[in-house]
Coordinates of C-alpha atoms and ligand atoms in Angstrom, one line a residue:
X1 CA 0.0 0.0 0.0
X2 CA 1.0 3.7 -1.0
X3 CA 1.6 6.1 1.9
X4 CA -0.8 8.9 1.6
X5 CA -0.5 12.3 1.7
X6 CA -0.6 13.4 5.1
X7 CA -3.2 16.3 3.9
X8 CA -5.5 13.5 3.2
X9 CA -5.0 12.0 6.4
X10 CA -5.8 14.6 8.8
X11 CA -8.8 16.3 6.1
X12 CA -12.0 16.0 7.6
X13 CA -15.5 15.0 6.2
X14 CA -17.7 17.0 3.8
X15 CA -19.8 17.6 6.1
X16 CA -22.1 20.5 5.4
X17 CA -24.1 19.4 2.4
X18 CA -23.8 15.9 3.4
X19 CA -25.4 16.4 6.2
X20 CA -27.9 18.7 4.5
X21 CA -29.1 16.4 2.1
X22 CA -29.1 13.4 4.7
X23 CA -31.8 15.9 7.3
X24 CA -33.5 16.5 3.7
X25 CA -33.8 12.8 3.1
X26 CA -34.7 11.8 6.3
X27 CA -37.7 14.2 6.8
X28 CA -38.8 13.5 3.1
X29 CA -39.1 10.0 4.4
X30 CA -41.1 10.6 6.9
X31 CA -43.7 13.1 5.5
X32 CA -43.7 11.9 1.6
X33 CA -46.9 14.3 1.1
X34 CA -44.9 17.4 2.0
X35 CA -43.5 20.2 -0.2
X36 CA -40.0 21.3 -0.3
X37 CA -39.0 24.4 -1.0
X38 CA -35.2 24.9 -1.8
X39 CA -33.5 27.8 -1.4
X40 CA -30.5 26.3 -0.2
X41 CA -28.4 25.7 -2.9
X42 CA -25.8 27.6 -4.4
X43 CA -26.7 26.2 -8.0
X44 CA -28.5 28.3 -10.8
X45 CA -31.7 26.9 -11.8
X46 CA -32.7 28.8 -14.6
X47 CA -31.4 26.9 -18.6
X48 CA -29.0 28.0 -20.6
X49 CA -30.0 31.4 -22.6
X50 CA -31.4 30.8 -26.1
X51 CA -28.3 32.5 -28.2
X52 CA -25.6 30.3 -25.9
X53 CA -27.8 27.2 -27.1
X54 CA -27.4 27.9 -30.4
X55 CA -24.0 28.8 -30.4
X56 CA -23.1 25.2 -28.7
X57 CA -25.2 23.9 -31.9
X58 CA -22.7 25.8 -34.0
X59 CA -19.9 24.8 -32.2
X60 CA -21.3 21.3 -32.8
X61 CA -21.5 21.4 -36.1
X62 CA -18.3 22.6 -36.2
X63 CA -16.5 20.0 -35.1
X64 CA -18.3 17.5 -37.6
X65 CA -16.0 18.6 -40.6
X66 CA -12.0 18.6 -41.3
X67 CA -12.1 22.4 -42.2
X68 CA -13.9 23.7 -39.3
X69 CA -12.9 20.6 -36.4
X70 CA -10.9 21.5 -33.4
X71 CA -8.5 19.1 -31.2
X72 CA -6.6 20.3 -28.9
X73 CA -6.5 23.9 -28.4
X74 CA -4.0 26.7 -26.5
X75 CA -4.1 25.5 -22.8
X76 CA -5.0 28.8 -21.9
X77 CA -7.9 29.8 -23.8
X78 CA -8.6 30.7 -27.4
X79 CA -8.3 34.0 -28.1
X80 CA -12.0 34.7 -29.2
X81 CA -13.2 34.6 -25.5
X82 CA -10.1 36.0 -24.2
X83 CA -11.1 39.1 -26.3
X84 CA -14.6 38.9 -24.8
X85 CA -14.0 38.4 -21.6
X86 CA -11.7 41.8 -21.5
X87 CA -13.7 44.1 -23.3
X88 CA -16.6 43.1 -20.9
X89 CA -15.0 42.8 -17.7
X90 CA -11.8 45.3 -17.9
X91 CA -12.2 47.6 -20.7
X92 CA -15.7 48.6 -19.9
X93 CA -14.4 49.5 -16.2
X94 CA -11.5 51.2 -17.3
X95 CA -9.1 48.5 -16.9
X96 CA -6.3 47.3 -19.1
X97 CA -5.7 43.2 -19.1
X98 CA -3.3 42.0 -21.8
X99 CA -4.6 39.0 -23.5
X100 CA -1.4 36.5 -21.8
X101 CA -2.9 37.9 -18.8
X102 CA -5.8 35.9 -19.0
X103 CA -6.2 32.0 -18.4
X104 CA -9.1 30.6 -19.8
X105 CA -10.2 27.0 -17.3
X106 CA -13.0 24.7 -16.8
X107 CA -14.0 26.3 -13.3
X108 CA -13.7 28.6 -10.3
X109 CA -13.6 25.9 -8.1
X110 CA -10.6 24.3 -9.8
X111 CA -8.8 27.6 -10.6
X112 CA -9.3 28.6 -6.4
X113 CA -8.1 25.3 -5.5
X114 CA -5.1 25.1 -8.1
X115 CA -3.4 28.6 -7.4
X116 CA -2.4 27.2 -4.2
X117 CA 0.3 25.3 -5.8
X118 CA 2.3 27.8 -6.9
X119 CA 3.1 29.0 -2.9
X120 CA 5.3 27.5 -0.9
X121 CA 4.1 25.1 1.9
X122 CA 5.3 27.5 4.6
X123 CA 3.0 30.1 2.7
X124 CA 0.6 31.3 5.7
X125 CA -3.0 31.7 4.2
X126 CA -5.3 34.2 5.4
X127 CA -9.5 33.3 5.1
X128 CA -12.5 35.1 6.1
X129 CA -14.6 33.4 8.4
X130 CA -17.2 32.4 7.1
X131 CA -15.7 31.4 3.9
X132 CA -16.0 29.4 0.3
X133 CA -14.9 25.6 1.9
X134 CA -12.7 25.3 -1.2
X135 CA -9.9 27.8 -0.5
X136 CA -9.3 26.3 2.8
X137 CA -9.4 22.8 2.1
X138 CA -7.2 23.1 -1.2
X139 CA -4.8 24.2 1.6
X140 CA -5.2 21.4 4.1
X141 CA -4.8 18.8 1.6
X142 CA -1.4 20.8 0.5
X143 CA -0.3 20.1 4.1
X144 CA -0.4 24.3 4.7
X145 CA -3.0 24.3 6.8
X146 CA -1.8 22.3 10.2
X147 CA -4.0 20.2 12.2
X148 CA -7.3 20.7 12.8
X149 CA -9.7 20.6 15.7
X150 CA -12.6 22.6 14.2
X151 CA -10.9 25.4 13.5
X152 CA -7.0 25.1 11.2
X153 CA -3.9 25.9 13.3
X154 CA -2.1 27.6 10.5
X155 CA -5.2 28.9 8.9
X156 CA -5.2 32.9 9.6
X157 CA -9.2 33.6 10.4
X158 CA -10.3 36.9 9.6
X159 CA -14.3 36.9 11.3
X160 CA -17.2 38.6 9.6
X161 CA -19.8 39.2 12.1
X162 CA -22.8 41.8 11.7
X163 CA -20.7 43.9 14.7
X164 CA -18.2 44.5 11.6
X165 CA -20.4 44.9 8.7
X166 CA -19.5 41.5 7.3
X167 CA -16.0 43.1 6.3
X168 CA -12.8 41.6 7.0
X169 CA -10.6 43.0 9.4
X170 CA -6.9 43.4 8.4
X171 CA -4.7 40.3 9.5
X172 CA -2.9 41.0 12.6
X173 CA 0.0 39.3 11.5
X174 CA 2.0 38.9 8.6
X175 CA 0.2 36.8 5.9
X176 CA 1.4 35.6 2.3
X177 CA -1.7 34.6 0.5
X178 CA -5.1 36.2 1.8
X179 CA -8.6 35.2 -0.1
X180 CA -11.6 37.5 -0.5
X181 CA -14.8 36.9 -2.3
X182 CA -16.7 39.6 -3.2
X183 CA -20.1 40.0 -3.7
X184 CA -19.4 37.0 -0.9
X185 CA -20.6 33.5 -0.5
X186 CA -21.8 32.9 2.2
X187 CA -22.8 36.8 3.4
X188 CA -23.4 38.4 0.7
X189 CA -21.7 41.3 1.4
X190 CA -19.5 43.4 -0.8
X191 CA -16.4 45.2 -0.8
X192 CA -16.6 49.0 -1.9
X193 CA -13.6 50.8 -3.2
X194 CA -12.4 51.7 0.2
X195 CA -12.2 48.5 1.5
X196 CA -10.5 47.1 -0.7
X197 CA -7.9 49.6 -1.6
X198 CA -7.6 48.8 2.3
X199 CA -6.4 45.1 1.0
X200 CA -4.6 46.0 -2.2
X201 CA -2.1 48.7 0.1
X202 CA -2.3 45.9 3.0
X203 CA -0.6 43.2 0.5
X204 CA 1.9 45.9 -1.2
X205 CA 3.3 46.8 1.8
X206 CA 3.3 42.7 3.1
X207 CA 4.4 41.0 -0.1
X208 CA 1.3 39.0 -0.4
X209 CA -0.8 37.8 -3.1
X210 CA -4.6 38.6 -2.9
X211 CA -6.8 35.5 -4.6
X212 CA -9.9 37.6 -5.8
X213 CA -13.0 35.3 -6.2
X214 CA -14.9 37.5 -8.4
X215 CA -17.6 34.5 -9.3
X216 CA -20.6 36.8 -8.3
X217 CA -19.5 40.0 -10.0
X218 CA -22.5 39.9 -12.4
X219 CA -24.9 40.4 -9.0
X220 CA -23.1 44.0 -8.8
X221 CA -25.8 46.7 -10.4
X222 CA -24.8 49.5 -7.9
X223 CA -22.9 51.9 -10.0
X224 CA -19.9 52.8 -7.8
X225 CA -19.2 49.4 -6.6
X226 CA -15.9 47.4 -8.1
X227 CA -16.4 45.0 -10.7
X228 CA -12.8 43.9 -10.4
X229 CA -10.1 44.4 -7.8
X230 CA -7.9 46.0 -10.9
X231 CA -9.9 49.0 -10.9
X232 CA -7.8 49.7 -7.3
X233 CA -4.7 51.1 -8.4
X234 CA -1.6 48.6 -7.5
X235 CA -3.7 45.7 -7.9
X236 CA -1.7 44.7 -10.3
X237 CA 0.9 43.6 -8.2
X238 CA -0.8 42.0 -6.0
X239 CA -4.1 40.4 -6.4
X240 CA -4.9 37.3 -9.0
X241 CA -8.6 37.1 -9.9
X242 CA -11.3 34.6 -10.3
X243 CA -14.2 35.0 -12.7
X244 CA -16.7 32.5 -13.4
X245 CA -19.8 31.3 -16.1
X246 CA -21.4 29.7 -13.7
X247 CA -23.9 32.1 -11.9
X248 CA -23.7 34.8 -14.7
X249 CA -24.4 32.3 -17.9
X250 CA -26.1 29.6 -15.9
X251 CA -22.5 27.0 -16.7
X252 CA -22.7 25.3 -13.8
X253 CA -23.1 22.3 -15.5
X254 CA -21.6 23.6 -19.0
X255 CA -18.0 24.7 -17.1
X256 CA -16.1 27.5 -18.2
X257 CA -13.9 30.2 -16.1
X258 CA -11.2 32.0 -16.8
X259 CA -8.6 33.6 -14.2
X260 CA -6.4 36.8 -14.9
X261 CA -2.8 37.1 -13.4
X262 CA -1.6 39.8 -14.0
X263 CA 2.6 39.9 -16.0
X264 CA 3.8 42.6 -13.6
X265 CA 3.0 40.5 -10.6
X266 CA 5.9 38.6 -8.7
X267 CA 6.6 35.8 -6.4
X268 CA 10.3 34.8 -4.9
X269 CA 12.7 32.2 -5.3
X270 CA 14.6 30.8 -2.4
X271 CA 17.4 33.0 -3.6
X272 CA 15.6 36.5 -3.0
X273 CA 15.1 36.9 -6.8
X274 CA 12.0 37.6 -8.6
X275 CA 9.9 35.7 -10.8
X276 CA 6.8 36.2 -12.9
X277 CA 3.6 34.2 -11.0
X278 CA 1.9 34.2 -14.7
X279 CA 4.7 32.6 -16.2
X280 CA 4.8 30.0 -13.5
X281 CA 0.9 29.6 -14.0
X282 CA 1.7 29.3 -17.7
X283 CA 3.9 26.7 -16.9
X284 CA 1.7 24.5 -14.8
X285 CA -1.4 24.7 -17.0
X286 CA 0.6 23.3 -19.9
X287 CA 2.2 20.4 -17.6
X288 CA -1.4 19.5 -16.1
X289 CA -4.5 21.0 -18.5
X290 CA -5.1 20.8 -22.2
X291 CA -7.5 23.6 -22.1
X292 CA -11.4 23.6 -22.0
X293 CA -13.3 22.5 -24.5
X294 CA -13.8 24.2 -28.1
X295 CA -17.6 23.9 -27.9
X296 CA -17.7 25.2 -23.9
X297 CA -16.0 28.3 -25.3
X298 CA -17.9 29.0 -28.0
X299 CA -20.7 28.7 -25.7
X300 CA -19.4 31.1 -23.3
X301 CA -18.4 33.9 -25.7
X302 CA -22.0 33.8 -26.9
X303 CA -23.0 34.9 -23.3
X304 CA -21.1 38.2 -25.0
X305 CA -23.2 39.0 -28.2
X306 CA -25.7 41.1 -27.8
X307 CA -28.7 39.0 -27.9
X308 CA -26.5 36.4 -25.1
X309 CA -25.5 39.9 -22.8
X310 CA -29.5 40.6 -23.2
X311 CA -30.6 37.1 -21.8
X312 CA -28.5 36.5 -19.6
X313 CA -28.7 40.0 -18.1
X314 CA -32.7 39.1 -17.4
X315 CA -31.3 36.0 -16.2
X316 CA -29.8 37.6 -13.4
X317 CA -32.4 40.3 -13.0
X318 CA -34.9 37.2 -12.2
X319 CA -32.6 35.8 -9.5
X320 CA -32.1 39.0 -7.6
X321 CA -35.7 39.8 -7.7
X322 CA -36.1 36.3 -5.4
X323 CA -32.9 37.9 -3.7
X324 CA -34.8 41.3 -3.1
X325 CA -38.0 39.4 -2.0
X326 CA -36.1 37.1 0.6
X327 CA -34.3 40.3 1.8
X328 CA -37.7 42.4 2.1
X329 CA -39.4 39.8 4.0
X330 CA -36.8 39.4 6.5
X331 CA -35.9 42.6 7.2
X332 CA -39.8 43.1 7.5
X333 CA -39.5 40.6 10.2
X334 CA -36.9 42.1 12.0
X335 CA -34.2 40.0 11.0
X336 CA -30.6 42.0 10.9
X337 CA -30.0 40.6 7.3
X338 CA -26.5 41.2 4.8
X339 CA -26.5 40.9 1.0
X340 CA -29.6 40.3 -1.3
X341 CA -28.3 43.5 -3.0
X342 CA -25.3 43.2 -5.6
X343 CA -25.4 39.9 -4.2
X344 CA -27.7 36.5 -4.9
X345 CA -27.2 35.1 -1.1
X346 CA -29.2 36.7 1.5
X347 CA -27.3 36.3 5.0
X348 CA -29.3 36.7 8.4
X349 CA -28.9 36.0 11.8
X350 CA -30.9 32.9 13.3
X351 CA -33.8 34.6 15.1
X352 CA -34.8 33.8 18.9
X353 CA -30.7 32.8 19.0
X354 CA -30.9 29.3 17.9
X355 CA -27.8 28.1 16.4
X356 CA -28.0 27.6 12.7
X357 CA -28.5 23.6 12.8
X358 CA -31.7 24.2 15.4
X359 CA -33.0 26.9 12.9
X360 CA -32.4 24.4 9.7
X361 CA -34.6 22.0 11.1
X362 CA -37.5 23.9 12.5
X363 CA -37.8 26.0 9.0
X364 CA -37.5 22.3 7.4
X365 CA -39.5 20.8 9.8
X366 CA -42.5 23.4 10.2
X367 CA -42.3 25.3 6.8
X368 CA -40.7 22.5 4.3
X369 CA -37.8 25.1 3.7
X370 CA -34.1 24.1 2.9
X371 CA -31.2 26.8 3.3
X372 CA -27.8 26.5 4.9
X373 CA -26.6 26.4 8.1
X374 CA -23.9 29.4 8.5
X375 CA -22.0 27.0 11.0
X376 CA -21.0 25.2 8.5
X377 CA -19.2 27.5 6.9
X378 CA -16.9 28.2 9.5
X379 CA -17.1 29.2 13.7
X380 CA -18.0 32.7 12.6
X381 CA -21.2 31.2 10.7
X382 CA -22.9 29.8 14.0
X383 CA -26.2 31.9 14.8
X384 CA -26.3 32.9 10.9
X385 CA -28.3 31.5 8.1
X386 CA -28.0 31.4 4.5
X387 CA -30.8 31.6 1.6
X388 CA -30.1 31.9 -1.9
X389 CA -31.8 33.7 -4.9
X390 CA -31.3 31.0 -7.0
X391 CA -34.8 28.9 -6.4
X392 CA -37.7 29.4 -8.8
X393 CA -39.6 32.2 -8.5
X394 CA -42.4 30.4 -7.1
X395 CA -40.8 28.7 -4.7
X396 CA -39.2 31.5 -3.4
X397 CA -42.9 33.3 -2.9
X398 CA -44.4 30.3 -1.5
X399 CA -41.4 30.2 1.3
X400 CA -41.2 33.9 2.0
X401 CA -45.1 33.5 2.8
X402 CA -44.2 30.8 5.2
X403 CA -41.3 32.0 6.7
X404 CA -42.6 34.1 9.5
X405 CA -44.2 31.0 11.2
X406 CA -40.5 30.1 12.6
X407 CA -39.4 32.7 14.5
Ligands
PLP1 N1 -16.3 30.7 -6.0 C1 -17.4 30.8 -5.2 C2 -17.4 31.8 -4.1 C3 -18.5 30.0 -5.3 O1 -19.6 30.2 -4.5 C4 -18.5 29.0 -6.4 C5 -19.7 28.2 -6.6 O2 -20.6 28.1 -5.9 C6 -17.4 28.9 -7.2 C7 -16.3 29.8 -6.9 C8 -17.3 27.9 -8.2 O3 -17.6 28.3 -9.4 P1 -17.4 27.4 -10.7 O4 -18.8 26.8 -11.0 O5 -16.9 28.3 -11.8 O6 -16.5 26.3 -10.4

């Protein structure tokens, strides 16, 4: 037998939608006449928008003759999308991305995960708490995060509480790699200008990298809120970001993402001298990706023509007016609530202070509705609750007239 990688030894369970499903299940069981309403997942459930359809069938077809087939394309993206993605993300905000700059992949989740790699294993890695699971176990199992007894002992925990505005205070000591997400899963909250200019001096001054999940960016309609961390000047240097088709395009099942890391940005050698982190990104993508799929990209850029911008825009519209519902309901009940604007996840604190597993069961027990516990996002997450946007619309009105029953 193999020795395993001592990451793997000491990870623990996936516990939270595990156990989610298995409380689902159970009570389903047990009352097989009762309706479920979901609003606990983080999954788009509205189909793919008409002029991405047809450009997959395109794609399709493509592939079925010698003149127009595709194999194997660049590992990091062909440069159709690239262009795409740039003049809708960074040129309309006044932000200048070279085309090398950006890595097309199959996912955020991967590309969070992956970046890790490039750090060294002493790297010390700053999270918010609550947080996105992935960026902290994509640590553990690198053997970065030390041992764990609910909480990682090399893990750098920066808590989001209501007392704070859901903001992340600055680390109060030195960190190499720090994550954000913003608009945020779980709280929904989102970083203005301010704050995070706040990070990009913090990791200029520090030497660290900011990873920038950006996957919720299309949530953002407020006018003077970022888009992208580059529109902070230095940013540059500092910050690699995330963006995502899933919850703007409805890919979560189609899988495309791309990641931008930017030339002028540096890590160090054991030697003291510098060397270009997208060059070493470069690097690994060739050695362990062959790029996503022809078809998938096609797809994607089509979320860019004007009819795809159009329907996917009302895509979006229709989840956030679920998001504004949920939030208008529970704020008319009281509830101290973050996100639901600029964001598709509506954060609250349990009411009556149950903790957030007492809470999941008596909304699924007495109302028939799923969400998320916060606890299981991480020790800052106990006594909050998550709901998402991202139910039908129907479902969504049927639970927000039940809601009040649990309180
Ligand atoms: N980042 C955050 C914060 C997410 O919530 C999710 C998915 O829910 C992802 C990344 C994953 O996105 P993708 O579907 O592109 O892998």
């Amino acid at each position: 037998m193999a020795l395993i990688h001592s990451g793997f030894e000491i990870i623990p369970g996936a516990y939270l939608f595990s156990e989610v499903a298995a409380r689902v299940k159970r009570f389903q069981q047990a009352n097989p006449e009762r309706e479920i309403l979901r609003l606990g997942i983080g999954d788009v459930t509205r189909p793919l928008a008409p002029a991405i359809i047809q450009a997959l069938h395109q794609a399709v077809d493509d592939m079925a003759s010698a003149e127009s087939f595709h194999g194997y394309g660049p590992d990091c993206g062909y440069d159709f999308l690239i262009d795409s993605i740039i003049e809708n993300n960074y040129t309309a905000y006044g932000v200048r991305i070279q085309q090398d700059e950006i890595l097309i992949s199959d996912g955020s989740k991967s590309d969070c995960a992956n970046i890790q790699e490039l750090f060294s294993e002493d790297a010390v890695v700053a999270v918010t708490d609550p947080v996105y699971p992935v960026y902290v176990d994509s640590n553990a199992m690198a053997g970065r995060a030390g041992s764990f007894d609910g909480v990682w002992s090399n893990i750098v925990y920066l808590p989001c509480r209501a007392e704070n505005g859901f903001m992340p205070p600055l680390p109060d000591r030195h960190v190499d790699l720090i994550y954000l997400c913003s608009p945020n899963n779980p709280t929904g909250s989102v970083m203005d200008k301010g704050e995070l200019k706040k990070w990009v001096d913090y990791a200029l001054e520090n030497d660290s990298v900011i990873l920038f999940d950006a996957a919720y960016r299309a949530y953002i309609s407020s006018a003077d809120l970022p888009r992208t961390i580059y529109e902070i000047p230095g940013a540059d240097r500092c910050a690699i970001e995330f963006g995502s088709f899933s919850k703007n395009a409805g890919f979560t099942g189609t899988r495309c993402s791309w990641l931008v890391v930017p030339k002028a940005l540096m890590g160090r050698k054991q030697d003291g001298s510098q060397v270009s982190l997208n060059e070493l990104y470069r690097r690994r993508q060739s050695s362990k990706f062959n790029g996503t799929a022809y078809i998938i990209q096609r797809a994607a850029a089509a979320a860019y023509s004007p009819e795809g911008l159009k329907q996917t825009r009302a895509q979006v519209a229709g989840y956030m007016a679920n998001a504004q519902l949920i939030l208008e309901t529970l704020e008319g009940m009281g509830m101290v609530c973050s996100g639901g604007t600029d964001s598709p996840y509506v954060w609250y604190k349990t009411p009556g202070g149950m903790d957030s597993w007492q809470y999941f069961d008596r909304l699924l027990n007495e109302v028939g509705i799923v969400g998320t516990p916060g606890a299981g996002f991480g020790p800052c997450g106990e006594g909050y609750f998550r709901l998402t946007a991202f139910g039908s619309p129907e479902d969504t009105k049927k639970a927000m007239d039940l809601i009040g029953k649990v309180l």
